[in-house]
Coordinates of C-alpha atoms in Angstrom, one line a residue:
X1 CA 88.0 104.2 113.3
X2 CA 90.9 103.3 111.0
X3 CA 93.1 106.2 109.6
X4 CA 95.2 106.4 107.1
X5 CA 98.4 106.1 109.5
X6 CA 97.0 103.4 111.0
X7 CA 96.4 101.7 107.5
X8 CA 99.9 102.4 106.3
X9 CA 101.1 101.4 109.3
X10 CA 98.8 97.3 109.0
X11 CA 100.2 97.8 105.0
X12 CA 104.1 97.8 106.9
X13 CA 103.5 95.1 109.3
X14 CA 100.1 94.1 110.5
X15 CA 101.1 93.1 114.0
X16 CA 102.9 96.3 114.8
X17 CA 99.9 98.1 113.8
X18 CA 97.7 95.9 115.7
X19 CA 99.9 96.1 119.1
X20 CA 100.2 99.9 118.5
X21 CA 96.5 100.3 118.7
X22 CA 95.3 97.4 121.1
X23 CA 99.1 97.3 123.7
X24 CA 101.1 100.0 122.6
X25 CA 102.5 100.4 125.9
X26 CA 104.2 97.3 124.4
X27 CA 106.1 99.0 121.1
X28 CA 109.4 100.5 121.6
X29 CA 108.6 104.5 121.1
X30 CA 110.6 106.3 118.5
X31 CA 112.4 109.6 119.4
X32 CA 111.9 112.4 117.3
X33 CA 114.6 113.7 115.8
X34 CA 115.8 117.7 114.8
X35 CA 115.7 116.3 111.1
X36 CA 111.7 115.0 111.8
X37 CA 111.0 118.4 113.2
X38 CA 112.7 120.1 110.4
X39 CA 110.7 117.9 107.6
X40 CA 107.5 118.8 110.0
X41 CA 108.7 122.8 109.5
X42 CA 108.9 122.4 105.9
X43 CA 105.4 120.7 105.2
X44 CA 103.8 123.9 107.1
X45 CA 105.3 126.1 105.2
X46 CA 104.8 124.2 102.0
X47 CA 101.2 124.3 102.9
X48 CA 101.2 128.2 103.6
X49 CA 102.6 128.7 100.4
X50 CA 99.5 126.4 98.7
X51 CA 97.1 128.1 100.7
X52 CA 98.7 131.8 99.1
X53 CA 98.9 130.1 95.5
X54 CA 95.3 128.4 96.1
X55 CA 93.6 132.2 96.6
X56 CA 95.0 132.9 93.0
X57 CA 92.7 130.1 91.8
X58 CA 89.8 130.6 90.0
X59 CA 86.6 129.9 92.7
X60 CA 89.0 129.5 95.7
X61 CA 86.4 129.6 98.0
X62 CA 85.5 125.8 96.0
X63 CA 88.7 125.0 97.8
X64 CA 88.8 123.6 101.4
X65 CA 92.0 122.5 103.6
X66 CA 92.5 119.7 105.4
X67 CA 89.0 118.1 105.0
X68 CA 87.7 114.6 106.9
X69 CA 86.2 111.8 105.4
X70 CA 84.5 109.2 107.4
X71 CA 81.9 106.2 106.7
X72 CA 82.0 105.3 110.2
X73 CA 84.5 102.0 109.6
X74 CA 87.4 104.2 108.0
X75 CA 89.1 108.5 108.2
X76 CA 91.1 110.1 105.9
X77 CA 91.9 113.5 106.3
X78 CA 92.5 115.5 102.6
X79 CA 95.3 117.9 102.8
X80 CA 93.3 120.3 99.8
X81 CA 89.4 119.5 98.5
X82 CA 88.1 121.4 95.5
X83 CA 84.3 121.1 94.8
X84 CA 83.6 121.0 91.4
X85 CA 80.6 122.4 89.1
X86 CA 79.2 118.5 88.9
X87 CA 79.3 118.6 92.2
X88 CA 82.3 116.1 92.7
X89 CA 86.0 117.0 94.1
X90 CA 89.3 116.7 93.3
X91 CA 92.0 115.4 96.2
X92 CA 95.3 116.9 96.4
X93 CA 97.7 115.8 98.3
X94 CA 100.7 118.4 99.4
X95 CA 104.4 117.2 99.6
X96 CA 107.2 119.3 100.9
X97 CA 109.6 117.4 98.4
X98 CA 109.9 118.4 95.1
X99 CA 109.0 114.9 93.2
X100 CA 106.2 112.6 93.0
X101 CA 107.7 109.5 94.9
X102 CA 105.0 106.6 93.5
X103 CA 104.3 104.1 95.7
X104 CA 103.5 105.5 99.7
X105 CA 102.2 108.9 97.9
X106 CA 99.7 107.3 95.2
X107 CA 98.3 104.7 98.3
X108 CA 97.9 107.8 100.4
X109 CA 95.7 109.2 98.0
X110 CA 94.0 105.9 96.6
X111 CA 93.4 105.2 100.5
X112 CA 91.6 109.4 101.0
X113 CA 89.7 108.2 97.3
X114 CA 88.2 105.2 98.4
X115 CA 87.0 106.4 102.1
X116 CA 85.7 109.8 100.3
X117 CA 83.5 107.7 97.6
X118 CA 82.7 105.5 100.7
X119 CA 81.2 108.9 102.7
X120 CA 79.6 109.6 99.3
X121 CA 81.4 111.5 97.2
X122 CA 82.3 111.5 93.5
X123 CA 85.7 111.9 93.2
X124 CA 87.1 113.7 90.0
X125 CA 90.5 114.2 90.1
X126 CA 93.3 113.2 92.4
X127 CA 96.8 115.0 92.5
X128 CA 99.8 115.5 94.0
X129 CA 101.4 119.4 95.0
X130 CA 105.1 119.6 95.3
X131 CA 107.8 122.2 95.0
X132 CA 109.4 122.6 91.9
X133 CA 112.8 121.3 91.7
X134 CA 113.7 123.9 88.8
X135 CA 112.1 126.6 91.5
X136 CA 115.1 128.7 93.1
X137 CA 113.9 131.6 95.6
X138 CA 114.9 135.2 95.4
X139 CA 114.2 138.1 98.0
X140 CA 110.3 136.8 98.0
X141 CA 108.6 133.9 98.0
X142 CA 106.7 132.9 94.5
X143 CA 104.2 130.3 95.2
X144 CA 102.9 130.1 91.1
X145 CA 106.8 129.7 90.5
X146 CA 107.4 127.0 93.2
X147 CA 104.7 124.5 93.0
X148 CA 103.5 122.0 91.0
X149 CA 100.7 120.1 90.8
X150 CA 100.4 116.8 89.4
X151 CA 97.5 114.9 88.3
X152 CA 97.7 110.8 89.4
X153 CA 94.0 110.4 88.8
X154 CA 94.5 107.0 86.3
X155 CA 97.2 105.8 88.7
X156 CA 95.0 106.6 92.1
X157 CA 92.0 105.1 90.4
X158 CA 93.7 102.0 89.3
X159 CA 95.0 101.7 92.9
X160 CA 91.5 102.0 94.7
X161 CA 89.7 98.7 94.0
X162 CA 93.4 97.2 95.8
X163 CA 93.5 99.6 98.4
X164 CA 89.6 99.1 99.3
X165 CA 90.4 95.1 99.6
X166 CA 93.6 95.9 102.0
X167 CA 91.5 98.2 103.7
X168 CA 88.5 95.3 104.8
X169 CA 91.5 93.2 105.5
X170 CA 92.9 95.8 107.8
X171 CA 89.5 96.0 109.2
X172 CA 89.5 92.3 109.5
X173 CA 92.4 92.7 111.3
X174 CA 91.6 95.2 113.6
X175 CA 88.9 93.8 114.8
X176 CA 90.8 90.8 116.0
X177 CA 90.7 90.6 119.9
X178 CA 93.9 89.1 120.1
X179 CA 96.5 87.8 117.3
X180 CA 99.4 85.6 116.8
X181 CA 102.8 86.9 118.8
X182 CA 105.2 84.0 117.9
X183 CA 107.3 86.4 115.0
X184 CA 106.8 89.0 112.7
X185 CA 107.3 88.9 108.8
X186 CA 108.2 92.5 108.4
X187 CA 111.7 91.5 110.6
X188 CA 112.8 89.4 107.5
X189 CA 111.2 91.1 104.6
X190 CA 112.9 94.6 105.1
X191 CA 116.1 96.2 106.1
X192 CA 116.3 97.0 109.4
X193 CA 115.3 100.6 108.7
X194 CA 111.5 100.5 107.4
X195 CA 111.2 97.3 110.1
X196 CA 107.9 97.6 112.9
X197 CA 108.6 98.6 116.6
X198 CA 106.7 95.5 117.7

């Protein structure tokens, strides 16, 4: 099964992601840092305060948290679902940061579109939930006050048909039993920072 981490990771550098799933006693491990376990803090409590906001909605027993998609090749898991009177959904995504960074966000989502339409649903809407920038807390916490929701359907949709072509060629990939170890293009495309472990 290929998740979305795995496919962000083959959209990075293919070989990484191919040695982290086939050899990854061969990738140099990562240590995680008090700022990675803060930023992990912070998306919890994000969420708690989505999941207090979400109860205000109308119908919030239409909405479901962190819901899996499969069609048996590919997983995404949906951070919010709402099931619509059609019968459809709409995705939203939940961000601890208070914009809408474009590019990794809108490929998350396009990737959860695609692999929900794949298991077969009809997806409606797609959006992004982030605190407010604007938003400054007092003695309480105000979820209506400090998130936003964003609606990237146009953008998600355009990026699906792109995404879903990555996505057989990061199944083509995987499938691979062995692949070429002679260099890897992510070393000379990137700064050293957002460079593989391979």
């Amino acid at each position: 099964m290929i998740t979305k981490s795995a496919f962000m990771d083959w959209c990075e550098c293919s070989k990484g992601a191919w040695l982290a799933r086939y050899e990854p006693h061969r990738m140099v491990a990562g240590k995680v840092s008090a700022f990675d376990r803060m930023l992990a803090r912070d998306g919890y409590a994000v969420e708690d305060a989505v999941r207090d906001w979400v109860s205000g909605w109308p119908d919030p027993e239409d909405c479901s948290f962190q819901v899996v998609f499969s069609d048996g090749r590919f997983e995404a898991r949906a951070d919010l679902v709402r099931t619509v009177a059609d019968g459809g959904i709409d995705i939203f995504e939940i961000k601890s940061s208070s914009s809408v960074r474009r590019s990794g966000r809108l490929v998350d989502l396009a990737f959860q579109t695609v692999v929900a339409r794949r298991s077969g649903h009809q997806v409606r809407g797609a959006s992004i939930i982030h605190v407010d920038p604007d938003y400054v807390r007092g003695e309480r916490l105000e979820p209506d006050a400090m998130l936003v929701a964003v609606d990237v359907t146009r953008e998600v949709n355009e990026l699906a048909a792109e995404d879903e072509a990555k996505m057989m060629e990061a199944a083509h990939h995987f499938s691979l039993a062995d692949i070429d170890r002679s260099g890897c293009d992510c070393r000379y495309r990137s700064s050293a920072g957002s460079r593989c472990a391979a």
